[in-house]
Coordinates of C-alpha atoms and ligand atoms in Angstrom, one line a residue:
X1 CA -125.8 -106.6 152.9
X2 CA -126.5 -107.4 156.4
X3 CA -129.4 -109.9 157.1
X4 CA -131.3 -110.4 160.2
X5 CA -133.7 -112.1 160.5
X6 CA -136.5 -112.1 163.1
X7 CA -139.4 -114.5 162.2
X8 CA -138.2 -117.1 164.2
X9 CA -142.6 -118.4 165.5
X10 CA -142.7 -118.7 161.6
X11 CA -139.8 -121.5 161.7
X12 CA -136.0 -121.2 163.2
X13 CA -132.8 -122.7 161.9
X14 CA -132.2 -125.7 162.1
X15 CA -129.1 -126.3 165.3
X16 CA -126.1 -127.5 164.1
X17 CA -126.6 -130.0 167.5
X18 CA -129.9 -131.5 165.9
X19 CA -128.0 -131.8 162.2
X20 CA -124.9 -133.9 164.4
X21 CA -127.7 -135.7 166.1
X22 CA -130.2 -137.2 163.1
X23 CA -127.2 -137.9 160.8
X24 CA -126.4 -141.0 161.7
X25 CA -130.4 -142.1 161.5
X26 CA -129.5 -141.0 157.6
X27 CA -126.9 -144.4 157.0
X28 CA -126.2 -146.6 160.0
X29 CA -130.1 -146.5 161.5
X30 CA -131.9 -146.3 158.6
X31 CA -134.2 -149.6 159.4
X32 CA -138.0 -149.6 159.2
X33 CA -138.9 -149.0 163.0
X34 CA -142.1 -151.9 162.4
X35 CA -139.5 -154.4 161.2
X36 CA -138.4 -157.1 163.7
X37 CA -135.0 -157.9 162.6
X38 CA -131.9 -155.9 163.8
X39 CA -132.0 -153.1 161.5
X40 CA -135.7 -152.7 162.6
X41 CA -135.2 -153.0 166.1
X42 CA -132.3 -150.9 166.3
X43 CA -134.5 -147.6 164.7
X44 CA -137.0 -149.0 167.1
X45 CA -135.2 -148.3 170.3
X46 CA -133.6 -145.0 168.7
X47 CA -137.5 -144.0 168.2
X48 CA -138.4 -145.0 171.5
X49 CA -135.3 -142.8 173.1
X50 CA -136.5 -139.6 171.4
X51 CA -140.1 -140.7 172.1
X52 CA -139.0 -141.0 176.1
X53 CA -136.7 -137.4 175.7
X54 CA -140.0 -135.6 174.6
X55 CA -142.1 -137.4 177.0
X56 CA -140.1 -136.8 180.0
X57 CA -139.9 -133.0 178.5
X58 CA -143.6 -132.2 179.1
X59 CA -143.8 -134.7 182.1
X60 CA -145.8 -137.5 179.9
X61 CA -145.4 -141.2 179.9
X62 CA -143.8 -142.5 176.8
X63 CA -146.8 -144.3 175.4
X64 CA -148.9 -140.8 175.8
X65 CA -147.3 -139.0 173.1
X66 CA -147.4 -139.8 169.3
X67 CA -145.4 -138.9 166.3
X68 CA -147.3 -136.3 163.7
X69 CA -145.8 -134.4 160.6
X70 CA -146.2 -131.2 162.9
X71 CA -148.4 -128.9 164.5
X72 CA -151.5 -128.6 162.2
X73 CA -151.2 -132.4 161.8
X74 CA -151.5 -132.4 166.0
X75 CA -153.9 -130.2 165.9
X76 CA -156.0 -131.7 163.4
X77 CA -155.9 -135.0 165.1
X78 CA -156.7 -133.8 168.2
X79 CA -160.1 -131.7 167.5
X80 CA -161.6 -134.1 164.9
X81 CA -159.6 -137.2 166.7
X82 CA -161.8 -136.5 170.1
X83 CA -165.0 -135.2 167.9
X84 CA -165.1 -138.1 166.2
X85 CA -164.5 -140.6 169.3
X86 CA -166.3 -139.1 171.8
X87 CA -170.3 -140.4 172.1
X88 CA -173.1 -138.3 173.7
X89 CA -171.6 -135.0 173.9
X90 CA -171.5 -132.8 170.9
X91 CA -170.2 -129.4 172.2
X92 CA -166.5 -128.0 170.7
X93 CA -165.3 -124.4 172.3
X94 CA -162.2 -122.6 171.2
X95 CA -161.4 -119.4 170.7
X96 CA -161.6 -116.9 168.4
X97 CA -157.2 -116.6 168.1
X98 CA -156.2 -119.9 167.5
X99 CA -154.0 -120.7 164.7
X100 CA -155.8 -121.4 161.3
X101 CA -154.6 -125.6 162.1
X102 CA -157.3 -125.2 165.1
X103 CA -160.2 -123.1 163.5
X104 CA -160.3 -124.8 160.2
X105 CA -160.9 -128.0 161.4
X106 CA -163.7 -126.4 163.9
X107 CA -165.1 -124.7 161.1
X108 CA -165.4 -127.9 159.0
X109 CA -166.7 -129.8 162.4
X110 CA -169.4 -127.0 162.9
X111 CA -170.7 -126.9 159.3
X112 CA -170.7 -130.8 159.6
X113 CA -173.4 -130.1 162.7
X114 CA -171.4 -130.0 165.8
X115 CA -172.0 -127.7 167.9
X116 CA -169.3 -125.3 168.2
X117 CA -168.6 -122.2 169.9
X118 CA -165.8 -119.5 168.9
X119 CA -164.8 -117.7 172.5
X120 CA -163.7 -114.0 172.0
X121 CA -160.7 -112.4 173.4
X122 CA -159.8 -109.4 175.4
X123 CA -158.2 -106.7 174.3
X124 CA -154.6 -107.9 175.8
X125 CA -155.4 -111.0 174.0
X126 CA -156.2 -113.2 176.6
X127 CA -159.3 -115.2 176.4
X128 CA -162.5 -114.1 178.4
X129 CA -163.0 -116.3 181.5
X130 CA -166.6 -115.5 181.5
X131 CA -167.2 -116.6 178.1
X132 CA -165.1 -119.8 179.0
X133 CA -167.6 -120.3 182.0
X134 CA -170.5 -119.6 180.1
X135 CA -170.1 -122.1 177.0
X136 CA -168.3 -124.9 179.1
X137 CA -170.6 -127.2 180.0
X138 CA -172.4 -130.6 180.0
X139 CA -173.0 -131.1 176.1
X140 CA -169.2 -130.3 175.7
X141 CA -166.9 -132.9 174.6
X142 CA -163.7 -130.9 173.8
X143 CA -162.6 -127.3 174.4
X144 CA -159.3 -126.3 172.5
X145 CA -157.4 -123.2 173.6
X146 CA -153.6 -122.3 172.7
X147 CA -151.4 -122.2 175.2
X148 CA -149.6 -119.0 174.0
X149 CA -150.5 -117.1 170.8
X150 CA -148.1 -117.1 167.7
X151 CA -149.0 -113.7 166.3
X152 CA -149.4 -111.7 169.6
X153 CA -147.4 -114.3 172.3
X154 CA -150.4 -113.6 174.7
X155 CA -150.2 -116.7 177.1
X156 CA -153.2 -118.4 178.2
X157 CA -154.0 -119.5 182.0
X158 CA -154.1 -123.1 181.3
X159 CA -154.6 -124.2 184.4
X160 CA -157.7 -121.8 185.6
X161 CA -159.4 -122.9 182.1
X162 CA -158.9 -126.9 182.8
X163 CA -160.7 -126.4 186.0
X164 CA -163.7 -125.3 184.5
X165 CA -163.1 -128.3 181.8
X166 CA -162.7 -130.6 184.4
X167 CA -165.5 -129.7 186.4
X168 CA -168.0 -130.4 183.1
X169 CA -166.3 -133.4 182.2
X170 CA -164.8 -132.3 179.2
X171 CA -161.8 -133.0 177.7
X172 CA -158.9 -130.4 177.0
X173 CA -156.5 -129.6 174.1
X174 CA -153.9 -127.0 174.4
X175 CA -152.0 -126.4 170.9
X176 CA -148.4 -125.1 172.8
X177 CA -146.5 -125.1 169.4
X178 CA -145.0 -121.5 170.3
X179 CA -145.0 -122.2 174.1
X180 CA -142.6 -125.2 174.3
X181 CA -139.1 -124.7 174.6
X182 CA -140.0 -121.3 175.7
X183 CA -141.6 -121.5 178.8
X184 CA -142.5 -125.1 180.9
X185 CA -145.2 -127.0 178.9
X186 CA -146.0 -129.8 182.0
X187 CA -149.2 -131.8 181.2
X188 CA -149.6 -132.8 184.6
X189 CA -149.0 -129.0 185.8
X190 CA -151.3 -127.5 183.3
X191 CA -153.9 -129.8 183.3
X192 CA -154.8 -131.1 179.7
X193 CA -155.8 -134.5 178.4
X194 CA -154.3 -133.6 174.9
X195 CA -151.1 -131.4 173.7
X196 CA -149.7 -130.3 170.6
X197 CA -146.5 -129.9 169.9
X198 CA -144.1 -129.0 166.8
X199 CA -140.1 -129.3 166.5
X200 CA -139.6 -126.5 163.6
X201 CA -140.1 -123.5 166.6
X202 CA -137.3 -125.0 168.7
X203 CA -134.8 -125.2 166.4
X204 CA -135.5 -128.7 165.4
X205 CA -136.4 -130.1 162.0
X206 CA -139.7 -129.1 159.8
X207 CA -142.2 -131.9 159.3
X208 CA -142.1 -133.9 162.8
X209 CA -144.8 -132.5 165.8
X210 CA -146.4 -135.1 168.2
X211 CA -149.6 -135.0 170.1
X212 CA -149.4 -135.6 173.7
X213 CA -152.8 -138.1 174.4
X214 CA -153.4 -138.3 178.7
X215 CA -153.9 -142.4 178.7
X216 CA -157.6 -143.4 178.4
X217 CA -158.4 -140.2 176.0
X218 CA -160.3 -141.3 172.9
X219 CA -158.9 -140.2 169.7
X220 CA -160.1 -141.8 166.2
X221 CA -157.3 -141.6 163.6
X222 CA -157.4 -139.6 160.9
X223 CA -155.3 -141.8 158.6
X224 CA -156.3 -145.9 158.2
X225 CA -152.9 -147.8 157.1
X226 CA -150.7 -150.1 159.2
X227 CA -151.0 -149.7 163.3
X228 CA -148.1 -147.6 163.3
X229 CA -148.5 -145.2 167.0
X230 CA -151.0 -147.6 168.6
X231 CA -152.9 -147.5 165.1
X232 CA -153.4 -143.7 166.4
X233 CA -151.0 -142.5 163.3
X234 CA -150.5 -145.1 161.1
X235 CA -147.5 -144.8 158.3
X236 CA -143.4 -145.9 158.7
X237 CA -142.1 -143.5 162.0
X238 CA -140.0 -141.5 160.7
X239 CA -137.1 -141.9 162.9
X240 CA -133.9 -139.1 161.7
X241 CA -137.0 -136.3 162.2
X242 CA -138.2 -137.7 165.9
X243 CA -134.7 -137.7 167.2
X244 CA -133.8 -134.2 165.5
X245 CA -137.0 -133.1 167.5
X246 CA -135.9 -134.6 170.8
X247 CA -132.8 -133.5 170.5
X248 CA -133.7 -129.9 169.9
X249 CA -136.6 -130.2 172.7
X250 CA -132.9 -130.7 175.3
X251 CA -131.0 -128.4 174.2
X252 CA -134.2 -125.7 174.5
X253 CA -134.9 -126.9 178.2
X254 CA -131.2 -127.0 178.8
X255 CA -131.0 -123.6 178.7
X256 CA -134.4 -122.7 179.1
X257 CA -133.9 -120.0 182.0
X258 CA -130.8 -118.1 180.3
X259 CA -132.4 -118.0 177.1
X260 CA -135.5 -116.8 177.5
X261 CA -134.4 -113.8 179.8
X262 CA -132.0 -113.2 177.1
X263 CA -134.7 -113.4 174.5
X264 CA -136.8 -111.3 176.8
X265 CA -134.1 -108.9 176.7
X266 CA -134.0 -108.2 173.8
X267 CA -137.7 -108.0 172.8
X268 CA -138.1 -105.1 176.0
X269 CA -135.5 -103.4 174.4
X270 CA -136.7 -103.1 170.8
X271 CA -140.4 -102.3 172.5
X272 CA -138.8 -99.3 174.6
X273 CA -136.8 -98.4 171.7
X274 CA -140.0 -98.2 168.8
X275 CA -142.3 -96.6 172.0
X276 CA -139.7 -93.8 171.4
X277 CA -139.3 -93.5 168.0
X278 CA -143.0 -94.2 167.0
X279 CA -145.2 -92.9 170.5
X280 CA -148.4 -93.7 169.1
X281 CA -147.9 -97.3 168.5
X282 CA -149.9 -100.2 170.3
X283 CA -147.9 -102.9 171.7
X284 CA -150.5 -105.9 171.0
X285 CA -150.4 -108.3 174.2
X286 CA -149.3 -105.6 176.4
X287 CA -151.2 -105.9 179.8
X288 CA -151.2 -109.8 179.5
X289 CA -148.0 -112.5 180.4
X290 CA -146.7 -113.0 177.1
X291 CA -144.2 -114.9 175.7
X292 CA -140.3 -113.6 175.8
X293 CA -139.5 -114.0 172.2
X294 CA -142.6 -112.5 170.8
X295 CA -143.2 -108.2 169.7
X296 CA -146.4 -107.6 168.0
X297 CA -147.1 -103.8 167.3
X298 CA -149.6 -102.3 166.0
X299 CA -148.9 -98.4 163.9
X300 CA -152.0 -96.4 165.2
X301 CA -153.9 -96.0 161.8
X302 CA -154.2 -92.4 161.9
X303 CA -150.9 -91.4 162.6
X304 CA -148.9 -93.7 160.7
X305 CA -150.9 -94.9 158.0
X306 CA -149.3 -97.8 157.2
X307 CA -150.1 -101.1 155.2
X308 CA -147.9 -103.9 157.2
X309 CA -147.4 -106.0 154.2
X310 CA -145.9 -102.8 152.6
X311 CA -143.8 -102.1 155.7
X312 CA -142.2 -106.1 155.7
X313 CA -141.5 -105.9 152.1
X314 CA -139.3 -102.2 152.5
X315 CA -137.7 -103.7 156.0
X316 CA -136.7 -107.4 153.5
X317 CA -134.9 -104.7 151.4
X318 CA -133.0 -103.5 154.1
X319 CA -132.2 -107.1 154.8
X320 CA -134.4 -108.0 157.9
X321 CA -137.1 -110.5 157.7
X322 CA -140.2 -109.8 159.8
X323 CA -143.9 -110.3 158.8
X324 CA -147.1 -108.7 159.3
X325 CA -149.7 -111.1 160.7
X326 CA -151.6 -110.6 157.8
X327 CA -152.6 -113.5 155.5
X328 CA -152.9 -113.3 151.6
X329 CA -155.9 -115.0 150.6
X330 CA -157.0 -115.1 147.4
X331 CA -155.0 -111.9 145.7
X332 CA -156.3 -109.6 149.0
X333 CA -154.6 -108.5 152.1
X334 CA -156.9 -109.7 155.2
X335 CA -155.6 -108.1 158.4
X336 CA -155.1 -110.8 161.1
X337 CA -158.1 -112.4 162.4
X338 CA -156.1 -112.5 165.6
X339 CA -155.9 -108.3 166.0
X340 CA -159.3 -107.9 164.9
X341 CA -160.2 -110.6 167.8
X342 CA -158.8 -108.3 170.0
X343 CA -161.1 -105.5 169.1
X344 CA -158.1 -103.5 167.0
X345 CA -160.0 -101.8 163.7
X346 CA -159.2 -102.9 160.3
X347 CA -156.6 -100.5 159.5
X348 CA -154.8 -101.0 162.4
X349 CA -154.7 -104.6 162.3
X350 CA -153.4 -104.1 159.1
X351 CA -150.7 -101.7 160.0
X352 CA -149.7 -104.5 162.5
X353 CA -145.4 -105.8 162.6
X354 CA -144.4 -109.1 164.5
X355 CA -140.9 -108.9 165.5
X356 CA -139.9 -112.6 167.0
X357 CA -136.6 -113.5 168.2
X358 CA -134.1 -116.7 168.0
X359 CA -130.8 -118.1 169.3
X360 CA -128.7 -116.1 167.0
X361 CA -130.1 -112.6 167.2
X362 CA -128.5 -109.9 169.9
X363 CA -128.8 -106.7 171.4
X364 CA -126.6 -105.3 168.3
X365 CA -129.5 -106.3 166.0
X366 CA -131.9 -104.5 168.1
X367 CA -129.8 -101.4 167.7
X368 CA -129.9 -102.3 163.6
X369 CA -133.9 -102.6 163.3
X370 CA -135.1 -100.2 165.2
X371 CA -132.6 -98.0 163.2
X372 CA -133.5 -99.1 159.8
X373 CA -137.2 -99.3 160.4
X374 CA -136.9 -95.6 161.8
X375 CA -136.1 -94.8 158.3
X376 CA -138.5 -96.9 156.5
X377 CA -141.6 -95.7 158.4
X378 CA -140.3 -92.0 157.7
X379 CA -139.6 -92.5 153.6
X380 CA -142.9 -94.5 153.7
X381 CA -145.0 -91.7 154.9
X382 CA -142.7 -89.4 153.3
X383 CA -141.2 -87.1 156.1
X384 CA -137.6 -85.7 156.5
X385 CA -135.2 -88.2 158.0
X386 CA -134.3 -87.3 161.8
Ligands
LIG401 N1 -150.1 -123.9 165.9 C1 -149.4 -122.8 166.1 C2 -149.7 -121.9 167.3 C3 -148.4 -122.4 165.2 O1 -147.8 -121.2 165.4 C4 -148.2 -123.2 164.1 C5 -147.2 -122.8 163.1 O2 -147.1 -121.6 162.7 C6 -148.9 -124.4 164.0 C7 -149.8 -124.7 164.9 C8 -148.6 -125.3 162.8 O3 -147.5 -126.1 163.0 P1 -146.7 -126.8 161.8 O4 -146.0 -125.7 161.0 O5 -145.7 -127.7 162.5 O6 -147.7 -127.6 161.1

């Protein structure tokens, strides 16, 4: 059976180029990177190349970004890194579509009595300026807001939103897991004291993410161990994963330009081709810059009532893997916090699809999906075939 798959902002495939790259870190380079004889100092300097690749990628200086396992990791760090470190402010604001590795840890800050605030969204998914202006201010230590969503790819204004942080004296956190690679991630440019980043999106290994810290930021640990990462991240570096990551972070901005318009595409052209087949279907993001790798659609409850978990499971029959937004918890369905955000009802956040495209899918695949799905919708709600 033929198998696409198209969940590439839950994880890609790992590039044959990143495999080449990390396997000689697996025999030759396999020293403790904290060890001061040769075998140490040799994984030192290879950790300190792919340290200066993925500096040099998001226009950092080496010694601001740190080795995590990953984005939630990064996250983590950040938000209850800064909470923690920060004295005489005791204001958090994010918004109300982050990923679950920024709300949880805001959740767990606010019930441990900071005082946090939860910005809503507009409908396209971008996050309301006003409400950012209105919570912003001089009891605020940190605001956290994503760079570009991973359910919706919605991209946030960065730059408009650290002016109003800079102007309070706040710090800023951008989580740009699904934005790097993608689209230029440039600290400097953008304006933020603290970044998050994860190499399982680009085509890089699971398990390795770093956290970009502007020098001077305060950021307690979350882990106590040796001083590994300035004592920021303490445990042995793992080396084969930080050069997998670095290497995937060239390739991506090697062919940054080509790839996404290719990626972009393809996305317009399933959009166009599903606006056809289904006319009553919201495009969730649409109105707002989003991301070129990213569909998120929504079947209008009434006239396609659909459940999207049911819909993923009869498109993995046909043999394409897509996913729903939705998040089992506990046993039950709960449509996606980040549809609801954007004012969509229940049963349409639940009747929601995320298509999200990678390196190996084309504009044959395209044809494919829209095609099969044509025919899943209609045995689903039970009408004749077209
Ligand atoms: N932040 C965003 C926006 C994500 O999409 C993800 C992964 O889905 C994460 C954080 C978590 O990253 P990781 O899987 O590397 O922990």
């Amino acid at each position: 059976m033929r198998r696409i798959y198209l969940d590439h902002t839950a994880t890609t495939p790992l590039d044959p180029r990143v495999m080449e790259a990390m396997r000689p870190c697996f025999s030759g380079t396999f020293g403790n990177a904290s060890s001061i004889h040769a075998y140490g100092r040799e994984a030192r300097e290879t950790l300190e190349r792919a340290r200066g690749i993925i500096a040099e990628a998001i226009g950092a200086e080496s010694a601001e970004v740190f080795f995590t396992s990953g984005g939630t990791e990064s996250d983590n760090l950040a938000i209850t890194g800064v909470m923690s470190a920060v004295r005489g402010r005791n204001g958090l604001v994010t918004s109300s579509s982050e990923h679950h590795a920024v709300l949880d840890p805001c959740m767990h800050l606010a019930e441990s009595g900071k005082d946090v605030s939860f910005l809503p969204v507009e409908s396209s998914g971008a996050v309301d300026m006003d409400a950012v202006r209105a919570h912003v201010g001089d009891g605020t230590a940190l605001v956290s807001i994503m760079h570009a969503n991973n359910e919706t790819g919605t991209i946030t204004d960065i730059p408009a939103i650290s002016a109003i942080v800079r102007g309070a004296g706040a710090l800023f956190h951008t989580d740009a897991v699904q934005s790097a690679g993608k689209i230029p991630v440039n600290v400097r440019d953008m304006g933020v004291d603290l970044m998050t980043l994860s190499a399982h999106k680009m085509h890089g290994p699971k398990g390795i993410g770093a956290l970009f810290v502007r020098r001077g930021v305060p950021v307690d640990p979350l882990l106590r161990g040796g001083g590994q990462e300035r004592g920021r991240r303490p445990g042995t570096e793992n080396v084969p994963l930080a050069v997998g990551f670095a290497e995937a972070f060239r390739l991506a901005l090697g062919e940054i330009q080509e790839e996404s318009s290719r990626l972009r595409s393809l996305r317009d052209a399933l959009e166009q081709r599903l606006r056809v087949l289904f006319p009553a279907i919201i495009v969730n993001g649409d109105g707002a810059l989003r991301l070129p790798h990213i569909l998120n659609v929504s079947f209008g409850a009434a006239d396609y009532p659909l459940e999207g978990e049911m819909l993923v499971m009869n498109m993995d029959l046909e043999g394409i893997a897509v996913t729903s937004g939705s998040a089992c918890t506990s046993g039950s369905l709960e449509p996606s916090h980040v549809i609801r955000a954007m004012g969509r009802d229940e049963n349409t956040a639940k009747a929601t699809l995320r298509f999200s495209f990678g390196r190996s899918n084309t504009m044959d695949d395209v044809d494919y999906v829209a095609e099969r799905l044509d025919i899943v919708v209609r045995r689903m709600l039970k009408k004749p075939s077209r």
